[in-house]
Short mmCIF file of C-alpha atoms and ligand atoms in Angstrom, two decimals:
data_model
loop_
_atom_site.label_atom_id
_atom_site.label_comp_id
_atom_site.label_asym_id
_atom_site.label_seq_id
_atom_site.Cartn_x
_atom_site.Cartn_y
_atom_site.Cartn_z
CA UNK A 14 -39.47 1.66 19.30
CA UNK A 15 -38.19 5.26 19.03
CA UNK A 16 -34.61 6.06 20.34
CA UNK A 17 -34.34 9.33 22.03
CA UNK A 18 -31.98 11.63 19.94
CA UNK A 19 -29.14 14.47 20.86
CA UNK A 20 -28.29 17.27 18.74
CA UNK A 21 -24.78 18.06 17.66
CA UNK A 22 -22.96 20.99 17.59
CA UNK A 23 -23.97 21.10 13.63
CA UNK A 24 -27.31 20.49 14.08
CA UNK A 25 -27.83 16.80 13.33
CA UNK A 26 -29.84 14.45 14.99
CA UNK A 27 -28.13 11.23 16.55
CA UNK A 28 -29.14 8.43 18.77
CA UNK A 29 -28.85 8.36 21.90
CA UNK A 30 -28.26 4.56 21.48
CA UNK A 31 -26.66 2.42 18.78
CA UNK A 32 -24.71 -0.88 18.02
CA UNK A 33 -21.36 -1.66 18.40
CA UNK A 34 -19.73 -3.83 16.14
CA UNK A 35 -15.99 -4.68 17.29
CA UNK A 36 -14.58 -7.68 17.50
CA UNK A 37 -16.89 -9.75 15.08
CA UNK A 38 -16.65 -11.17 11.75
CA UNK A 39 -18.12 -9.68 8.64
CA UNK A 40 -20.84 -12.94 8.46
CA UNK A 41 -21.70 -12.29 12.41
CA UNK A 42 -21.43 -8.74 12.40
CA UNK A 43 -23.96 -8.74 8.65
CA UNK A 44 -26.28 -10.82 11.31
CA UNK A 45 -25.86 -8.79 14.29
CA UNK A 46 -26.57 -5.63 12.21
CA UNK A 47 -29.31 -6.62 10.59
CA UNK A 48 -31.06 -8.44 13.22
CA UNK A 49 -30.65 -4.80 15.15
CA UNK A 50 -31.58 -2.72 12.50
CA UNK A 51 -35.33 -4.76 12.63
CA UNK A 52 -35.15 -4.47 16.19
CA UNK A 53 -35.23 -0.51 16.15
CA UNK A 54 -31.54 0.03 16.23
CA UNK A 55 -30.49 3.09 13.98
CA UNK A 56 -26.52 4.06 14.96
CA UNK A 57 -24.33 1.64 14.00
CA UNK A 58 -20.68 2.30 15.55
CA UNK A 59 -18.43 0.94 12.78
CA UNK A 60 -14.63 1.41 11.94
CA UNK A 61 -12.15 0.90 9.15
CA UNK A 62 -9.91 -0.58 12.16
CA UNK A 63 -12.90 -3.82 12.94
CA UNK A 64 -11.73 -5.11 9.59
CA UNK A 65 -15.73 -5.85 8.85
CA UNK A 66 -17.41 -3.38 7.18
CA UNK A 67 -18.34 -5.29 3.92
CA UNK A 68 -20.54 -7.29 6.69
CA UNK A 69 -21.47 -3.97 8.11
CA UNK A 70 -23.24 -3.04 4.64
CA UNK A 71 -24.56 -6.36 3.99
CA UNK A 72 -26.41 -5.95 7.44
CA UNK A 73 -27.92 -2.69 6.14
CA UNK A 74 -28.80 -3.59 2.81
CA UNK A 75 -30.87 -6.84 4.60
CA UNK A 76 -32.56 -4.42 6.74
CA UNK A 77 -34.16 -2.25 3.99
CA UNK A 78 -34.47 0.53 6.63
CA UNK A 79 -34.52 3.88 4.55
CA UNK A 80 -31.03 5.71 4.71
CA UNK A 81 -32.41 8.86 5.62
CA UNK A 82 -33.24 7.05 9.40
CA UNK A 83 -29.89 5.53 9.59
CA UNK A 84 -26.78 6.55 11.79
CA UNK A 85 -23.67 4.98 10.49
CA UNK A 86 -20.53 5.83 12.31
CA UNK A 87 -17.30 5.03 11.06
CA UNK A 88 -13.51 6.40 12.00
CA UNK A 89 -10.44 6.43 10.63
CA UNK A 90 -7.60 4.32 11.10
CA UNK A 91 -4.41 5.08 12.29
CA UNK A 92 -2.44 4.25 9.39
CA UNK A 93 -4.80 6.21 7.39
CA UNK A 94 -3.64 9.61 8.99
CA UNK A 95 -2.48 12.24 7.07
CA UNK A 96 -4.37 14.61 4.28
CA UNK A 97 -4.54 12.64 1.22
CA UNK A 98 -4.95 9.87 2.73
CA UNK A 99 -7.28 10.56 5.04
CA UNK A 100 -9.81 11.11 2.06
CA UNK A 101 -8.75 7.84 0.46
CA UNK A 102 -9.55 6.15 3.60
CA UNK A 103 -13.32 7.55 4.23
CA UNK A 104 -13.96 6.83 0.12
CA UNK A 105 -12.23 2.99 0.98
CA UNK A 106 -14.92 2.98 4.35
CA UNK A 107 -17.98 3.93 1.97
CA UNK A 108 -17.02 1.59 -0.59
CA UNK A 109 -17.03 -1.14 2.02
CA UNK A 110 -20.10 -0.36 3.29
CA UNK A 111 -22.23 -0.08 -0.38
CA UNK A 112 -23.18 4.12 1.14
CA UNK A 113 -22.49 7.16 -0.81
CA UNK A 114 -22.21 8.98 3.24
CA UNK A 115 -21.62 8.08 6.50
CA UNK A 116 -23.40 10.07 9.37
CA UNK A 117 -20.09 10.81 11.08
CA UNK A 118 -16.93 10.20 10.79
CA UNK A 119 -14.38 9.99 13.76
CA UNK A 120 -10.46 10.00 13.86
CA UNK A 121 -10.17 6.65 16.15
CA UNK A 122 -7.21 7.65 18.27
CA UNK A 123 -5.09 10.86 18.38
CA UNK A 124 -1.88 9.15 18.02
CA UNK A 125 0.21 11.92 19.16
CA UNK A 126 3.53 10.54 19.05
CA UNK A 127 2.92 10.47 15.37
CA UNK A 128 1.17 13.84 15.21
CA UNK A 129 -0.77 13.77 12.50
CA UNK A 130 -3.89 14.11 13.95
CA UNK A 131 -4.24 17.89 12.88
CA UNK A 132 -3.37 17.75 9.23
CA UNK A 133 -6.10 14.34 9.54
CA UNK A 134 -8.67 17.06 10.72
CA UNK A 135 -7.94 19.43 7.81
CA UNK A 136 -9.12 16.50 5.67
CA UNK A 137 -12.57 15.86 7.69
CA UNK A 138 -13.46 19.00 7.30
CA UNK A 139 -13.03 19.11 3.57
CA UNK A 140 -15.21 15.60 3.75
CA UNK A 141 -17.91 17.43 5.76
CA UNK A 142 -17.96 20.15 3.15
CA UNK A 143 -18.40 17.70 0.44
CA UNK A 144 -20.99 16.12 1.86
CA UNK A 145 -19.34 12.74 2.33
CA UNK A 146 -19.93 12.48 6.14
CA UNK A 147 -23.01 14.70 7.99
CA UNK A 148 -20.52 14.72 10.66
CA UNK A 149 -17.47 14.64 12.06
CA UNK A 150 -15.99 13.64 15.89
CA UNK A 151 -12.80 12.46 17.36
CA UNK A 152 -12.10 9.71 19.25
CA UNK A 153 -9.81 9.05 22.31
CA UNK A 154 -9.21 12.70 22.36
CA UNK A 155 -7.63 14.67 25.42
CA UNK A 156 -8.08 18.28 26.22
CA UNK A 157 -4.60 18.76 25.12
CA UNK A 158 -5.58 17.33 21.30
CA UNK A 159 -9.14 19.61 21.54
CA UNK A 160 -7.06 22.59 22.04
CA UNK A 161 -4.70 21.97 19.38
CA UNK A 162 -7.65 21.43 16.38
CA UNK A 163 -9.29 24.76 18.49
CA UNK A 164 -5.94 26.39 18.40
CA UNK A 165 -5.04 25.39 14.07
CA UNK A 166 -8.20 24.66 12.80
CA UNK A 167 -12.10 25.86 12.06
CA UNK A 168 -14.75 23.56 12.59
CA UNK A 169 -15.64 21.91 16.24
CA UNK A 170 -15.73 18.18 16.27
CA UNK A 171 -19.18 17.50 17.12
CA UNK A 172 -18.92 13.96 19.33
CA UNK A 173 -15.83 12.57 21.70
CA UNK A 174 -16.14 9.03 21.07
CA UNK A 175 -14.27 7.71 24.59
CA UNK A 176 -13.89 4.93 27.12
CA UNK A 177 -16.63 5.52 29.78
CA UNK A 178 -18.39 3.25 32.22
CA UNK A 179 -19.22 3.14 36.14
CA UNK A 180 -15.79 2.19 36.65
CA UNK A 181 -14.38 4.59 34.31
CA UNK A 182 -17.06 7.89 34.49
CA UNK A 183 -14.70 10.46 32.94
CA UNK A 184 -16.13 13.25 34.39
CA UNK A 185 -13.68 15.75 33.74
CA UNK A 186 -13.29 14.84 29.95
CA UNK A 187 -17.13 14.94 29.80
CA UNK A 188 -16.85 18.15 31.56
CA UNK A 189 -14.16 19.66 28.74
CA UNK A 190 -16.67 18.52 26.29
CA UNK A 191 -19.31 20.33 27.01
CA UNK A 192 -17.23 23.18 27.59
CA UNK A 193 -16.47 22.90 24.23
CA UNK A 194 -19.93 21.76 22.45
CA UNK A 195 -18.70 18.19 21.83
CA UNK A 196 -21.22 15.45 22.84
CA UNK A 197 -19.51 12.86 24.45
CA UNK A 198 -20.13 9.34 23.53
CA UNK A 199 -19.44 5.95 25.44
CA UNK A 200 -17.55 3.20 23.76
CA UNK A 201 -17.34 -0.09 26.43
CA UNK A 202 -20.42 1.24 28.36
CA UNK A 203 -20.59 -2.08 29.95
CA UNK A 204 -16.54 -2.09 30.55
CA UNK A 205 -16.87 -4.97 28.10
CA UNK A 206 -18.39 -7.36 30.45
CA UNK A 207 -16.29 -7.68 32.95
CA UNK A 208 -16.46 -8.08 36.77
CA UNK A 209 -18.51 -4.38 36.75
CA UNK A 210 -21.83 -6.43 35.71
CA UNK A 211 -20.99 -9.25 38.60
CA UNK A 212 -20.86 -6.51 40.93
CA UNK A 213 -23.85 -7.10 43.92
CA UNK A 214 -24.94 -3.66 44.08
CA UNK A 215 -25.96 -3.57 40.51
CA UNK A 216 -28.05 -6.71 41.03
CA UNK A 217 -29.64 -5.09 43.86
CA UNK A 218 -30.68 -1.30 42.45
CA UNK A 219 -31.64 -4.15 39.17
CA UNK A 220 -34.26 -6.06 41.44
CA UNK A 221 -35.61 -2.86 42.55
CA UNK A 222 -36.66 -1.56 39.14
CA UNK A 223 -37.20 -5.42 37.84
CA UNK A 224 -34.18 -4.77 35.47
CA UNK A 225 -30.98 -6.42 34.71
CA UNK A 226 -27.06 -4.79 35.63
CA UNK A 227 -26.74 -4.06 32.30
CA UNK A 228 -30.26 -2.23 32.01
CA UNK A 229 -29.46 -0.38 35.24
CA UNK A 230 -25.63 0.87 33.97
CA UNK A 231 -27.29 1.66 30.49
CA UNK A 232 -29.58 4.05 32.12
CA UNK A 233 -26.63 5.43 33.88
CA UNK A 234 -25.69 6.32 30.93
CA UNK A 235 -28.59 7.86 29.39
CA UNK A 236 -29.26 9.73 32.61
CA UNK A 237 -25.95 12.02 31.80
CA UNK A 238 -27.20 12.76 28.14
CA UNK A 239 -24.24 10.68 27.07
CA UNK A 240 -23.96 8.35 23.35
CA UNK A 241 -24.03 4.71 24.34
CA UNK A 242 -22.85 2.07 21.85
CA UNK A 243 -23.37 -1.50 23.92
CA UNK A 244 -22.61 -4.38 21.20
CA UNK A 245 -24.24 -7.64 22.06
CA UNK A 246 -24.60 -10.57 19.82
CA UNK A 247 -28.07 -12.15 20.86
CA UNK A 248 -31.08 -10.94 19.66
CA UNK A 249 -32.38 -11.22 23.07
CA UNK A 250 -29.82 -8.82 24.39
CA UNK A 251 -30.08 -6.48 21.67
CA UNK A 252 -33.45 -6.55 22.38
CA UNK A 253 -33.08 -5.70 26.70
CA UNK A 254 -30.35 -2.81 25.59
CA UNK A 255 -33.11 -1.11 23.69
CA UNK A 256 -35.88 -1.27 26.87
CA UNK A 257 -33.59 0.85 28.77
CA UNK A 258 -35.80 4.32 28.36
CA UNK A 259 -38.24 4.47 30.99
CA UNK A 260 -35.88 3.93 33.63
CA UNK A 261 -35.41 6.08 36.64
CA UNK A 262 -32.51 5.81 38.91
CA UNK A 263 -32.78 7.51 42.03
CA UNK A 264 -30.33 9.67 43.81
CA UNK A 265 -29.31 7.15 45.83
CA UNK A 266 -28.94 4.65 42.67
CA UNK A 267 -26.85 7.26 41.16
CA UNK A 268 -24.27 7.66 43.93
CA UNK A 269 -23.98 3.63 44.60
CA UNK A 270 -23.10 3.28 40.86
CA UNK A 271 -20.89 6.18 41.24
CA UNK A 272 -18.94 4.62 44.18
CA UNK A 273 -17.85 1.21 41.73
CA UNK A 274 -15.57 3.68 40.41
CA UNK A 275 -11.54 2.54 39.81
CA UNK A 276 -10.07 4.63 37.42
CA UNK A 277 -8.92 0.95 35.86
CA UNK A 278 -9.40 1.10 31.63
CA UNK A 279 -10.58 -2.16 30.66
CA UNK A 280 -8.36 -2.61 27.98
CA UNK A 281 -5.46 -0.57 29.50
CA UNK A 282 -5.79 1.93 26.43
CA UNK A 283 -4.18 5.21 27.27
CA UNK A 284 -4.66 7.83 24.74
CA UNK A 285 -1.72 9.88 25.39
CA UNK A 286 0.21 6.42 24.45
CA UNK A 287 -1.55 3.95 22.93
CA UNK A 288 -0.99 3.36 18.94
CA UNK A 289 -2.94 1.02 16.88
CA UNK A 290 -2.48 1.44 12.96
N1 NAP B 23 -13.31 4.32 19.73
C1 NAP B 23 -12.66 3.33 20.27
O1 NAP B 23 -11.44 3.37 20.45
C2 NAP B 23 -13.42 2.11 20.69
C3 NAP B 23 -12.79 1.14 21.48
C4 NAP B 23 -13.54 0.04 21.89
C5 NAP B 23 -14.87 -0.07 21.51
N2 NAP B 23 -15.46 0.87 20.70
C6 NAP B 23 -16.87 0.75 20.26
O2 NAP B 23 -17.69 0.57 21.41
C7 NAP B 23 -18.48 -0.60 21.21
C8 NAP B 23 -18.86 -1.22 22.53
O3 NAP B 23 -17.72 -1.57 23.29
P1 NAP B 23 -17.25 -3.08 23.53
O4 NAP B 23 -17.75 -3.93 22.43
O5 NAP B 23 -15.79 -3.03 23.75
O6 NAP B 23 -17.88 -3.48 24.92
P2 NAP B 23 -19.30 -3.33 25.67
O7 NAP B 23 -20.34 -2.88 24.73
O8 NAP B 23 -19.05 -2.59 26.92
O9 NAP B 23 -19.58 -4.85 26.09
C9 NAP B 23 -19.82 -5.85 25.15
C10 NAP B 23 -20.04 -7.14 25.92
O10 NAP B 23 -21.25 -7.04 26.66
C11 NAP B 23 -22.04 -8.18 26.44
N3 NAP B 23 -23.45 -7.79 26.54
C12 NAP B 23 -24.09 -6.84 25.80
N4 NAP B 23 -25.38 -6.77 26.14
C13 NAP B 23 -25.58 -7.68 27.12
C14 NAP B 23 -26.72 -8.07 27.87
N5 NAP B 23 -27.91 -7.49 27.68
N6 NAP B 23 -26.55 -9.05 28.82
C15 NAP B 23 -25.34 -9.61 29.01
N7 NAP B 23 -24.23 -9.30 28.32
C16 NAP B 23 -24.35 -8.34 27.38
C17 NAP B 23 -21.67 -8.62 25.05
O11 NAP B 23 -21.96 -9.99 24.91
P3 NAP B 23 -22.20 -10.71 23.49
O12 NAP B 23 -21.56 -9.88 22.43
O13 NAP B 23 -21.54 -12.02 23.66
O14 NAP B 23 -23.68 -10.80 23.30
C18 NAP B 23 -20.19 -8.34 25.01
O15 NAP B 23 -19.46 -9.40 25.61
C19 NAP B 23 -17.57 -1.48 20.35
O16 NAP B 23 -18.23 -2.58 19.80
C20 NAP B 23 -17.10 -0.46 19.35
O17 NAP B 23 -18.10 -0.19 18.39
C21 NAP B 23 -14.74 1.97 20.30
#
């Protein structure tokens, strides 16, 4: 199984499809990861913040997959804003998960009430100098935080790791994006399986290309170039998020899917306002 790939602004190679891993224990998530990895799997979408990436490692080192084919994502924490300690934080992340790098390295959410998020990015970019991280991304970010690191510092982030799903298709921020060279990456591409899977006309475009609602949103996904980090727990799911390639929506498939928009976040996370530490 080979997983398509995008380029970043920096020229490195990511998946178009990885593993998400929040909300589960280091022993599940050192399962989950490792049952991907043999699977096919190669990004990993990890965080300081998921409190499990000793389980994280122990998934990779079980996998024996050579290092040079693995993604690993991880981001920092809000708490861990700030120069000095934005170093310490990345150094903590590798240490947790048994690597010497991570592929790329996010700041989770811009926390601008705290504004901190600049002086944060000063640090990645020293990180991504010294070779700790291949590359580094935001997370959460509005157009208003882009133009500030455009605005005080150098480097571009290379991926906009944000909320996006039929329901919530961000077209504008994946418009800014591009604008900007940032590949934009879906975190909750299934809105975290909630009523958008139970919705009929998913089931019906499904049964037309013999695939499930998840398979069809997936593809929805893929279809806009976008990152898509689905986490599932079951091998057998794992397994159906990866046989997702070959499909082809149609025009008409498109614009149904299109129409379940709401605007609704499933976890009510605004950016401009939400803190988590
Ligand atoms: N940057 C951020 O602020 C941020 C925020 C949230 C999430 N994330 C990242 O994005 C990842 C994905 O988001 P998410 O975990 O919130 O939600 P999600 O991937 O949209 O949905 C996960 C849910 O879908 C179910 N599922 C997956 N594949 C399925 C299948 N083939 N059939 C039926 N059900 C299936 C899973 O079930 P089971 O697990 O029970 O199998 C789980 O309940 C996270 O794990 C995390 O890495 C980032």
């Amino acid at each position: 199984m080979t997983i398509p790939t995008i380029t970043l602004n920096n020229g490195v190679a990511m998946p178009q499809l990885g593993l998400g891993t929040a909300r589960v224990e280091d022993e599940e998530v050192r399962r989950i990861v490792g049952t991907a990895l043999g699977l096919g799997y190669r990004l990993i979408d990890s965080a300081a913040k998921y409190e499990n990436e000793l389980g994280v490692g122990q998934g990779i080192v079980d996998a024996v997959v050579p290092r040079e084919e693995l993604f690993i994502t991880s981001k920092l924490r809000g708490r861990d804003q700030g120069f000095a300690s934005t170093k310490a934080a990345l150094a903590q992340t590798l240490d947790q998960l048994g690597l010497d790098h991570v592929d790329l390295y996010l700041i989770h959410w811009p926390l601008p009430r705290v504004d901190n998020y600049v002086e944060s990015w000063r640090a990645m970019q020293d990180l991504l100098a010294e070779g700790l991280t291949r590359a580094i991304g935001v997370s959460n970010f509005l157009p208003e935080h882009l133009d500030r690191l455009a605005a005080e510092t150098t480097i571009v982030p290379a991926v906009n790791q944000i909320e996006l799903h039929p329901q919530l298709p961000q077209r504008e921020q994946i418009a800014d994006n591009t604008r900007r060279g940032i590949v934009t990456e879906s975190w909750s591409p299934l809105a975290n399986a909630g009523a958008l899977l139970k919705d009929p006309v998913l089931a019906e475009i499904g049964e037309r290309h013999g695939r499930s609602p998840v398979q069809v949103v997936l593809a929805w996904h893929l279809r806009q170039g976008l990152v898509v980090i689905p986490k599932a727990s079951q091998e057998e799911r794992l397994r159906a998020n990866l046989d997702v390639f070959d499909i082809e929506l149609t025009a008409q498939d498109v614009a149904q899917i299109d129409a379940l928009e709401t605007g609704v976040r499933v976890g009510g996370q605004d950016p401009s306002t939400h803190e988590e530490f």
